[in-house]
Structure formats: C-alpha cells, structure tokens
Amino acid sequence: MKTIDVLGQPCPIPVIKAKKALGQADVEAVTVKVDNIVAVQNLEKMARGYGYDFSYQEVSPGLFDVLIVKSGAAAPAVEEERSEQGEIRPSAAPERMVVVIGKDGMGAGSDELGKILVKGFIYSLTELKTPPESVVFFNSGVFLTAEGSSAIDDLKRLEAAGTNILSCGTCINYFELQGKLAVGSVADMYGITEKMAGASNTISI
C-alpha cells in the first residue's frame, strides 16, 4: 500500500500522482489524501476508467482518504519515453502539436481562478506521453514566461523535453518585459504563424 499526500494540491496533481503510482508494477493499491470532494470525484473517474476498486472516507471535515486497488485490472503503463529520473522525452515521431496561450489566465470569469487553471494546464502538458512541439505565448500570456511566473518550472521541464517555448516579441515590448524573459525565446509574428500553419494539431486557450 502506498500513501500519497496531496493535501492542498490543485487539479490535476492528485490524479496524475495516483496514476503514476499505480503504474508501478509493485504497487497494488494507493491511499490518496485530498482535501476537497472534487478531487475525490476526479480520482473516482480515473479509477473506474481503469477498472480499479474505489472507495473513500471523510476522515475529518473536508479531509478525505481515497483508496484505489488494482484488483487484477490492467495498470496504466509507465511511458517508456520517461527516464528513470522522470524526465519527459518526445517519442521518435511526435505529433506536431502546437499550444497557443493568449492570456495569463484560462477561461472567463474569475481572474484568480483563471490563473490557477492555466498553471494546472501547463503542468498537465508536462505529463503528456508526447509533449507539444511548441507552446506559443502572446498578449498577456507572455507574463507566464516572464520572471515571477509560477509556471516557469513546468515550462522549463517542457523545454528540456524538446518543446519550443516562444513568446511574442511585440507583446513583450508592449508590456515592457524586455530582459525579463525567464524561459524560452522571443518570436516574431511570422515565426509564430509558421509554427501554427505547420502544426498537425493546434490547441488555443
């Protein structure tokens, strides 16, 4: 039995950590400690999808222990593209996926929530079996690649895996972020257009 403490960790970290643990051949069951019912529901969806046994209990108000047991079901395979240190690596023939991020938040409504969501989205990109070929930032999205951004570590992981991290030069100048780029490189609009036109799959948020 392996215990995973993800108290205070935002979506999608609880699911990703549980899936990784269950992908190990010597792990038959995990207990995941979470602090919100949405995380419980997300873990249940993942577990049911793999045919695992699932149960949970509220150990104290707002705190839950989630038990997931393989029970003979097929485990999610640990991607061969990852090294023993957990570094992500592109496959031999990666899909030409380009992700375009046009603001420093995700969705409409609460700006604070949007910033949490976009950070979770970027983290999720690092967990894909095949990382994107490029992630392009424009408009206020360039703040995510600048000094002080909470997404820098995840973007550096993507860059280390071979993903091009590109920030719109005009946008950097507009927001006076010259010299503050913390990851990736500056691109002009023609270069950005070429990346998007050559992609087999473009995701824009």
Short mmCIF file of C-alpha atoms in Angstrom, two decimals:
data_model
loop_
_atom_site.label_atom_id
_atom_site.label_comp_id
_atom_site.label_asym_id
_atom_site.label_seq_id
_atom_site.Cartn_x
_atom_site.Cartn_y
_atom_site.Cartn_z
CA MET A 1 0.00 0.00 0.00
CA LYS A 2 1.35 3.39 -0.98
CA THR A 3 0.12 6.62 0.60
CA ILE A 4 0.07 9.81 -1.47
CA ASP A 5 -0.44 13.08 0.40
CA VAL A 6 -1.71 15.75 -1.97
CA LEU A 7 -3.45 17.95 0.57
CA GLY A 8 -3.65 21.47 -0.79
CA GLN A 9 -2.54 20.39 -4.27
CA PRO A 10 -4.67 21.69 -7.16
CA CYS A 11 -6.16 19.73 -10.04
CA PRO A 12 -4.80 17.72 -11.84
CA ILE A 13 -1.96 16.80 -9.46
CA PRO A 14 -3.89 14.25 -7.31
CA VAL A 15 -4.95 12.23 -10.37
CA ILE A 16 -1.53 12.39 -12.02
CA LYS A 17 0.32 11.28 -8.89
CA ALA A 18 -2.13 8.46 -8.25
CA LYS A 19 -1.89 7.28 -11.85
CA LYS A 20 1.91 7.32 -11.73
CA ALA A 21 1.97 5.29 -8.52
CA LEU A 22 -0.49 2.73 -9.87
CA GLY A 23 1.63 2.40 -12.99
CA GLN A 24 4.40 0.83 -10.90
CA ALA A 25 4.39 -2.96 -11.03
CA ASP A 26 5.00 -3.36 -7.30
CA VAL A 27 2.13 -1.09 -6.24
CA GLU A 28 -1.21 -2.85 -5.87
CA ALA A 29 -3.10 -0.13 -4.02
CA VAL A 30 -2.81 3.51 -3.06
CA THR A 31 -4.37 5.74 -0.45
CA VAL A 32 -4.65 9.32 -1.66
CA LYS A 33 -5.15 12.07 0.91
CA VAL A 34 -7.11 15.02 -0.50
CA ASP A 35 -8.97 17.99 0.91
CA ASN A 36 -11.91 18.50 -1.43
CA ILE A 37 -14.73 16.41 -2.85
CA VAL A 38 -13.93 17.40 -6.45
CA ALA A 39 -10.53 15.70 -6.12
CA VAL A 40 -12.33 12.61 -4.79
CA GLN A 41 -14.63 12.62 -7.82
CA ASN A 42 -11.73 13.07 -10.25
CA LEU A 43 -9.87 10.16 -8.66
CA GLU A 44 -13.00 8.03 -8.87
CA LYS A 45 -13.36 8.77 -12.59
CA MET A 46 -9.75 7.77 -13.21
CA ALA A 47 -10.07 4.60 -11.11
CA ARG A 48 -13.33 3.48 -12.73
CA GLY A 49 -11.80 4.10 -16.15
CA TYR A 50 -9.10 1.52 -15.43
CA GLY A 51 -11.46 -0.91 -13.74
CA TYR A 52 -9.94 -0.40 -10.30
CA ASP A 53 -11.77 -0.77 -7.00
CA PHE A 54 -12.53 2.63 -5.48
CA SER A 55 -13.69 3.78 -2.08
CA TYR A 56 -13.21 6.77 0.17
CA GLN A 57 -13.96 8.03 3.64
CA GLU A 58 -14.15 11.51 5.12
CA VAL A 59 -11.65 11.24 7.97
CA SER A 60 -12.44 14.73 9.25
CA PRO A 61 -14.49 17.65 7.91
CA GLY A 62 -13.20 18.40 4.42
CA LEU A 63 -10.41 15.79 4.52
CA PHE A 64 -10.70 12.53 2.60
CA ASP A 65 -8.76 9.29 2.29
CA VAL A 66 -9.29 7.73 -1.14
CA LEU A 67 -8.45 4.03 -1.56
CA ILE A 68 -7.77 2.69 -5.06
CA VAL A 69 -6.97 -1.01 -5.53
CA LYS A 70 -5.88 -2.59 -8.81
CA SER A 71 -7.74 -5.87 -8.16
CA GLY A 72 -6.28 -7.56 -11.22
CA ALA A 73 -7.10 -4.75 -13.64
CA ALA A 74 -4.55 -3.59 -16.17
CA ALA A 75 -2.39 -0.82 -14.81
CA PRO A 76 -1.71 2.34 -16.78
CA ALA A 77 1.65 1.71 -18.39
CA VAL A 78 4.53 3.90 -17.36
CA GLU A 79 5.59 5.69 -20.53
CA GLU A 80 8.85 4.39 -21.94
CA GLU A 81 9.62 7.93 -23.03
CA ARG A 82 10.36 8.88 -19.41
CA SER A 83 13.80 8.39 -17.95
CA GLU A 84 14.41 6.87 -14.53
CA GLN A 85 14.57 10.42 -13.20
CA GLY A 86 11.07 11.09 -14.51
CA GLU A 87 12.16 13.44 -17.29
CA ILE A 88 9.73 13.60 -20.19
CA ARG A 89 11.06 12.84 -23.63
CA PRO A 90 9.38 13.21 -27.03
CA SER A 91 8.76 9.98 -28.92
CA ALA A 92 10.62 9.17 -32.12
CA ALA A 93 7.87 10.59 -34.34
CA PRO A 94 5.96 13.12 -32.25
CA GLU A 95 2.75 14.70 -33.40
CA ARG A 96 3.32 18.30 -34.46
CA MET A 97 1.12 19.76 -31.75
CA VAL A 98 1.29 23.48 -31.06
CA VAL A 99 -0.33 25.02 -27.99
CA VAL A 100 -1.22 28.72 -28.17
CA ILE A 101 -1.79 30.63 -24.93
CA GLY A 102 -3.16 34.13 -25.41
CA LYS A 103 -3.59 35.31 -21.83
CA ASP A 104 -2.23 34.73 -18.35
CA GLY A 105 -5.43 33.03 -17.21
CA MET A 106 -7.78 30.36 -18.53
CA GLY A 107 -11.45 30.88 -19.25
CA ALA A 108 -13.71 33.83 -18.45
CA GLY A 109 -14.98 34.94 -15.07
CA SER A 110 -12.66 34.95 -12.07
CA ASP A 111 -9.16 36.18 -12.91
CA GLU A 112 -7.77 34.45 -9.82
CA LEU A 113 -9.32 31.12 -10.80
CA GLY A 114 -8.13 31.58 -14.38
CA LYS A 115 -4.52 31.86 -13.21
CA ILE A 116 -4.87 28.65 -11.19
CA LEU A 117 -6.38 26.84 -14.17
CA VAL A 118 -3.73 27.91 -16.67
CA LYS A 119 -0.98 26.80 -14.28
CA GLY A 120 -2.68 23.41 -14.00
CA PHE A 121 -3.00 23.22 -17.79
CA ILE A 122 0.71 23.90 -18.31
CA TYR A 123 1.60 21.31 -15.67
CA SER A 124 -0.65 18.81 -17.47
CA LEU A 125 1.30 19.41 -20.69
CA THR A 126 4.42 18.11 -18.94
CA GLU A 127 2.59 14.87 -18.19
CA LEU A 128 1.54 14.10 -21.77
CA LYS A 129 3.08 10.99 -23.32
CA THR A 130 4.22 13.17 -26.22
CA PRO A 131 4.91 16.79 -25.26
CA PRO A 132 3.89 19.54 -27.69
CA GLU A 133 6.32 20.65 -30.36
CA SER A 134 5.81 24.29 -29.41
CA VAL A 135 3.97 26.40 -26.85
CA VAL A 136 3.37 29.93 -28.08
CA PHE A 137 2.52 32.86 -25.80
CA PHE A 138 1.05 36.16 -26.93
CA ASN A 139 -0.81 39.15 -25.47
CA SER A 140 -0.89 38.87 -21.64
CA GLY A 141 0.13 35.21 -21.98
CA VAL A 142 3.75 36.40 -22.14
CA PHE A 143 3.57 37.10 -18.40
CA LEU A 144 3.65 33.31 -17.95
CA THR A 145 7.16 33.14 -19.42
CA ALA A 146 8.48 36.18 -17.55
CA GLU A 147 10.28 36.42 -14.22
CA GLY A 148 7.98 35.79 -11.27
CA SER A 149 5.62 33.45 -13.11
CA SER A 150 4.53 30.37 -11.16
CA ALA A 151 4.62 28.36 -14.41
CA ILE A 152 8.35 28.74 -15.05
CA ASP A 153 9.43 25.37 -13.61
CA ASP A 154 6.88 23.46 -15.69
CA LEU A 155 7.79 25.41 -18.82
CA LYS A 156 11.45 24.60 -18.25
CA ARG A 157 10.55 20.92 -18.00
CA LEU A 158 8.80 21.17 -21.35
CA GLU A 159 11.76 23.00 -22.86
CA ALA A 160 14.13 20.31 -21.56
CA ALA A 161 11.93 17.72 -23.29
CA GLY A 162 12.38 19.47 -26.62
CA THR A 163 9.35 21.76 -26.69
CA ASN A 164 9.90 25.21 -28.18
CA ILE A 165 8.71 27.90 -25.76
CA LEU A 166 8.03 31.01 -27.81
CA SER A 167 6.92 34.46 -26.64
CA CYS A 168 5.60 37.15 -28.96
CA GLY A 169 8.20 39.91 -29.22
CA THR A 170 5.67 42.67 -29.87
CA CYS A 171 3.76 41.61 -26.76
CA ILE A 172 6.92 41.61 -24.63
CA ASN A 173 7.68 45.14 -25.78
CA TYR A 174 4.10 46.29 -25.19
CA PHE A 175 4.10 45.05 -21.59
CA GLU A 176 7.67 46.31 -21.06
CA LEU A 177 9.01 42.85 -20.23
CA GLN A 178 12.27 43.26 -22.14
CA GLY A 179 15.06 41.44 -20.30
CA LYS A 180 12.61 39.64 -18.02
CA LEU A 181 12.05 36.51 -20.11
CA ALA A 182 12.73 33.54 -17.81
CA VAL A 183 12.21 30.65 -20.22
CA GLY A 184 12.18 30.10 -23.96
CA SER A 185 12.86 32.63 -26.68
CA VAL A 186 11.28 35.60 -28.42
CA ALA A 187 9.50 35.06 -31.75
CA ASP A 188 8.06 37.43 -34.32
CA MET A 189 4.55 37.04 -35.68
CA TYR A 190 5.76 35.47 -38.92
CA GLY A 191 7.63 32.78 -36.99
CA ILE A 192 4.58 32.17 -34.81
CA THR A 193 2.37 31.93 -37.90
CA GLU A 194 4.74 29.39 -39.47
CA LYS A 195 4.62 27.24 -36.33
CA MET A 196 0.83 27.28 -36.27
CA ALA A 197 0.48 26.67 -40.02
CA GLY A 198 2.83 23.68 -39.88
CA ALA A 199 1.12 22.04 -36.91
CA SER A 200 -0.94 18.88 -37.29
CA ASN A 201 -2.88 19.87 -34.18
CA THR A 202 -3.27 23.33 -32.67
CA ILE A 203 -4.74 23.91 -29.22
CA SER A 204 -5.61 27.51 -28.38
CA ILE A 205 -6.68 28.76 -24.97
#
